[in-house]
CSV table of C-alpha atoms in Angstrom, one decimal:
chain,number,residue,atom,x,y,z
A,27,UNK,CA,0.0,0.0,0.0
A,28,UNK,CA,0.7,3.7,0.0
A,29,UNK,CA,2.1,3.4,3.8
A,30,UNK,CA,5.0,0.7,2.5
A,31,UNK,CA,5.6,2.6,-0.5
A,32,UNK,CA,6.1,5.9,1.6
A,33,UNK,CA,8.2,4.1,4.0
A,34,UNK,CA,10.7,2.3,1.3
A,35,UNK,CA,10.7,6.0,-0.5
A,36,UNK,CA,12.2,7.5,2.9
A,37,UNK,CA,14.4,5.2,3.5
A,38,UNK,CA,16.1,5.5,0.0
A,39,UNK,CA,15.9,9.2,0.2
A,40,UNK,CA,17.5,9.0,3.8
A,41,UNK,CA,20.6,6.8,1.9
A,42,UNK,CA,20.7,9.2,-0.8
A,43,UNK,CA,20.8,12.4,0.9
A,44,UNK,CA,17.5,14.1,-1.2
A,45,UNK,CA,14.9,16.2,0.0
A,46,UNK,CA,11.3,14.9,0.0
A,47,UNK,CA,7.9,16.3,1.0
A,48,UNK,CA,4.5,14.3,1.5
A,49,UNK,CA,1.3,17.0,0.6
A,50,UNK,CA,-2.2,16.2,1.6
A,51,UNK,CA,-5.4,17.7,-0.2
A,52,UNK,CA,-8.8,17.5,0.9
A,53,UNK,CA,-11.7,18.5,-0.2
A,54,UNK,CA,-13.6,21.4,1.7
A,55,UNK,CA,-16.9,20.0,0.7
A,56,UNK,CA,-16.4,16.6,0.7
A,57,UNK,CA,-18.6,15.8,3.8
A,58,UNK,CA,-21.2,17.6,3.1
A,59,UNK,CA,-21.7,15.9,-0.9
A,60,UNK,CA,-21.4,12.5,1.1
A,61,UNK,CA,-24.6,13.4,2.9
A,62,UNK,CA,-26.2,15.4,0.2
A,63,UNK,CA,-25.4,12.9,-2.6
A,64,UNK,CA,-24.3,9.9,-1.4
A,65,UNK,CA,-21.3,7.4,-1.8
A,66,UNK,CA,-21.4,7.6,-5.1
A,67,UNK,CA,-20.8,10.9,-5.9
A,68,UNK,CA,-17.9,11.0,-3.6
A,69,UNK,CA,-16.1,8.6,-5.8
A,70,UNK,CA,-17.1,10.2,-8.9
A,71,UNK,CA,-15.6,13.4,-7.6
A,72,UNK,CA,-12.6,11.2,-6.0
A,73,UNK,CA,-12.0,9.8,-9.5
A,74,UNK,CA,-12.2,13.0,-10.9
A,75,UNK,CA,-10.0,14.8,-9.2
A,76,UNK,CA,-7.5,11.8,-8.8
A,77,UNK,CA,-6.7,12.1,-12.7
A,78,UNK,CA,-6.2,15.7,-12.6
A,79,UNK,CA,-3.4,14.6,-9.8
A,80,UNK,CA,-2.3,12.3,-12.0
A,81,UNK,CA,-2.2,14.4,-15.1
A,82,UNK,CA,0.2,17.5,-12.8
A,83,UNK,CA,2.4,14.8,-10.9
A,84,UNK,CA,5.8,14.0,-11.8
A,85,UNK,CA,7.0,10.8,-13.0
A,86,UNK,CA,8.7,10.2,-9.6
A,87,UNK,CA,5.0,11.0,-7.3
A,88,UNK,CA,3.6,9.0,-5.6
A,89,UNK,CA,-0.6,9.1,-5.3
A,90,UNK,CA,-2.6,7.7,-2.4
A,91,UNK,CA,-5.9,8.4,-0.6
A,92,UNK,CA,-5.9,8.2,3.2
A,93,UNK,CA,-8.9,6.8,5.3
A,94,UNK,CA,-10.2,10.4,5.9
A,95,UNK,CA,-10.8,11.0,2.1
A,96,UNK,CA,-8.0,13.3,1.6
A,97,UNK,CA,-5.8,13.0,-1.7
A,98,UNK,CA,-1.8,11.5,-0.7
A,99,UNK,CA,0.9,13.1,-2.8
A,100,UNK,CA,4.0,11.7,-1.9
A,101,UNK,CA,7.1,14.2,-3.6
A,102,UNK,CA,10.6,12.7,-3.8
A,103,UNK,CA,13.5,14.3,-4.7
A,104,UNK,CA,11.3,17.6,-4.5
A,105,UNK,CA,12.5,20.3,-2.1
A,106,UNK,CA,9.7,21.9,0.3
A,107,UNK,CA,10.1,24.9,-1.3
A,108,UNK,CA,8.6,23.9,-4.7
A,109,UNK,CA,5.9,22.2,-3.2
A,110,UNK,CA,3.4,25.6,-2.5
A,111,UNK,CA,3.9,26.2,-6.6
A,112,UNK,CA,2.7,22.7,-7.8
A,113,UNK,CA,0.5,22.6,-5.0
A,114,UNK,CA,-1.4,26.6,-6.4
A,115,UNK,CA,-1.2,24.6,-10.0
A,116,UNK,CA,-4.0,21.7,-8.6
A,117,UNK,CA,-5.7,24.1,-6.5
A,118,UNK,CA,-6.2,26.3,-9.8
A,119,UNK,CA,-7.2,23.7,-12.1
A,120,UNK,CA,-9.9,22.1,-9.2
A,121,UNK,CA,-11.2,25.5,-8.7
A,122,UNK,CA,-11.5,26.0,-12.5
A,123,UNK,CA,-13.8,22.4,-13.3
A,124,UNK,CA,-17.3,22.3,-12.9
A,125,UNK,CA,-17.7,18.3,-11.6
A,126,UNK,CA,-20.8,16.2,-12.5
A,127,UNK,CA,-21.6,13.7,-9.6
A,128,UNK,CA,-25.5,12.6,-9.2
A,129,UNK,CA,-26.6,15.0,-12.3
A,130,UNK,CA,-25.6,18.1,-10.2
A,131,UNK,CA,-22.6,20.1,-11.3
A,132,UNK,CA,-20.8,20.8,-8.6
A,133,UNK,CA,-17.6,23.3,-8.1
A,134,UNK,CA,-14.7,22.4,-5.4
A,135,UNK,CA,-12.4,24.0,-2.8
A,136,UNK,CA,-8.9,22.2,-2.7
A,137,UNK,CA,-7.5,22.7,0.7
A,138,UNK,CA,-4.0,21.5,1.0
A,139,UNK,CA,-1.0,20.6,4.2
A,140,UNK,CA,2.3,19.4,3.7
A,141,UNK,CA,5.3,18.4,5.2
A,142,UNK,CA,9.3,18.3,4.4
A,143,UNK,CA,10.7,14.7,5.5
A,144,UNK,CA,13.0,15.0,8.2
A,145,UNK,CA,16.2,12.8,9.2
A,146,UNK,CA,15.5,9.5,10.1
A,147,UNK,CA,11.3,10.2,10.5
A,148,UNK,CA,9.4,7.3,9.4
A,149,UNK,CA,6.1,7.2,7.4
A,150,UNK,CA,3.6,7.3,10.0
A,151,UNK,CA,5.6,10.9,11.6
A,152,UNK,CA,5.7,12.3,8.1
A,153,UNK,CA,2.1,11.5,7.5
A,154,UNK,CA,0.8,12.8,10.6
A,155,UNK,CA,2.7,16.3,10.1
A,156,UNK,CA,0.9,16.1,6.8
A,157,UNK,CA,-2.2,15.6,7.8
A,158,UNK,CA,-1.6,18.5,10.9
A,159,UNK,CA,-0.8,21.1,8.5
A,160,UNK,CA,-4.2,20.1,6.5
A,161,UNK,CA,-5.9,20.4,9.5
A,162,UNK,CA,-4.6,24.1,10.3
A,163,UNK,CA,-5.5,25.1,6.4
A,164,UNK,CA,-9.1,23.3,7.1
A,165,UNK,CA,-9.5,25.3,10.1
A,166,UNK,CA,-9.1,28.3,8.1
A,167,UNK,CA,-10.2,28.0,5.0
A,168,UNK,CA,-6.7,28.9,3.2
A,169,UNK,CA,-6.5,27.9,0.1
A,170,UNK,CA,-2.5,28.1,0.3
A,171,UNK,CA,-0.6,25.1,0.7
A,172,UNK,CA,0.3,25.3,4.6
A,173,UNK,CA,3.7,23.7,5.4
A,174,UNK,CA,3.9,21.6,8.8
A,175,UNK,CA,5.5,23.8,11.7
A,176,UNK,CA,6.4,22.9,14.7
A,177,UNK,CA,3.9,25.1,16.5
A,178,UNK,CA,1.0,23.5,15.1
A,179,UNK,CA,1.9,20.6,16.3
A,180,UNK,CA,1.7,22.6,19.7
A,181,UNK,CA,-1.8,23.7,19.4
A,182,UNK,CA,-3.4,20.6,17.4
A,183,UNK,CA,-2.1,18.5,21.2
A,184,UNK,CA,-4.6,21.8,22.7
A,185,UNK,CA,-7.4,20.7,20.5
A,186,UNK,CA,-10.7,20.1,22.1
A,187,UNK,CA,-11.7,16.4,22.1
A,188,UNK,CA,-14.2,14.0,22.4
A,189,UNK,CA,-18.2,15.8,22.4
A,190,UNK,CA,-16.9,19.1,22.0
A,191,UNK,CA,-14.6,18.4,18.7
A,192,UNK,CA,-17.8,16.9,17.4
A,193,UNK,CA,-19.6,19.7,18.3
A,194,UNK,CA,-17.3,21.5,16.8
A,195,UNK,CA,-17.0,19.6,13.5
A,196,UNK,CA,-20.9,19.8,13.5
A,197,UNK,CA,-20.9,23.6,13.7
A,198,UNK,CA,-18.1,24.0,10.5
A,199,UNK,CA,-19.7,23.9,7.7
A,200,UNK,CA,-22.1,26.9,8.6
A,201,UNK,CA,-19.5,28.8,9.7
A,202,UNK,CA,-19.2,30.4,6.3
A,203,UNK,CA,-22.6,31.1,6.0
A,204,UNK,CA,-22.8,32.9,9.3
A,205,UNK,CA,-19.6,34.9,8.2
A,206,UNK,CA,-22.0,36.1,5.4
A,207,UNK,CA,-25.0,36.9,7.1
A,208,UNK,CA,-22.9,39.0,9.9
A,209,UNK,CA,-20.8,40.9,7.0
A,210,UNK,CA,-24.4,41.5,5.6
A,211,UNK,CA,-26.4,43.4,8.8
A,212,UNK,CA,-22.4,45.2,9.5
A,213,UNK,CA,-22.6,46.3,6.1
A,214,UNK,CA,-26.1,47.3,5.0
A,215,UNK,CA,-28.6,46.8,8.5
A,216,UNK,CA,-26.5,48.7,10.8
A,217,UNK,CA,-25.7,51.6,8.8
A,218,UNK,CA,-29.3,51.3,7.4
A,219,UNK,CA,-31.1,52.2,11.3
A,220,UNK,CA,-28.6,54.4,12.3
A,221,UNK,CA,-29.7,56.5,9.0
A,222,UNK,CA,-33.5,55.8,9.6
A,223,UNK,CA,-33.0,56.6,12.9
């Protein structure tokens, strides 16, 4: 599997002294089509925006999907500095494609975390950076590649747990929505009364 693959790719780039960097990309709406749409159209839209990895990856890439639904791109021989370029280039394209899942077209948000692999780090440390840093660009809606500091490490081990993080988790996708409605009564209601009145 991708794991093993990851791990025999870090080893050799450990022997051979290269840089490599493991991305993750989810999908902002992803939860929200399962319930809406079903299964289905999440693995038409999975499908869909698997090629388009495929089509922008290097020969050398490695391609995954993780349990959570997010997109593995594994980047040898790829400083962490090229990364956030490559990383704009999918985000652009996914943006850019009306998808068809369940006769609905649908458009996508691309969030995307990675990491730089670090001296003798195995898979399941470079993963979890990975998946840390998609976390933090979840949390606020950056469509940037985030890269993996060590200070989000730091507040992901603060993160509420347990009933709250679902409450939390619940609560996220109408966050958005509420920014709207509140940017709508600051900019038109408010100065609307204090002119009538």
């Amino acid at each position: 599997g991708f794991v093993e693959a990851l791990e025999a790719e870090l080893g050799r780039a450990a022997r051979g002294g290269y840089p490599c960097a493991l991305a993750r990309v989810r999908l902002y709406e992803l939860d929200r089509l399962r319930e809406l749409l079903g299964p289905r159209a999440d693995a038409a839209i999975a499908l869909a925006v698997g090629r388009m990895l495929l089509a922008s990856s290097s020969p050398l890439d490695l391609l995954g999907r993780a349990e959570d639904g997010s997109f593995l791109v594994l980047m040898p021989e790829t400083e962490a500095d090229a990364v956030p370029a490559r990383l704009d280039a999918l985000a652009r394209d996914v943006v850019r494609t009306s998808f068809s899942a369940a006769d609905e077209t649908l458009r996508i948000t691309p969030l995307s975390g990675y990491a730089a692999s670090a001296d003798g780090e195995g898979a399941a440390g470079l993963m979890e950076r990975a998946r840390i840093a998609l976390d933090h660009a979840m949390a606020h809606l950056d469509l940037r590649p985030i890269r993996f500091e060590p200070a989000m490490a730091a507040s992901a081990a603060r993160a509420p747990k347990g009933w709250l993080a679902r409450l939390r988790a619940y609560a996220e996708p109408l966050r958005l929505s509420s920014q709207i409605a509140a940017t709508y009564v600051l900019g038109w209601v408010v100065p609307f009364g204090i002119y009538a009145a």
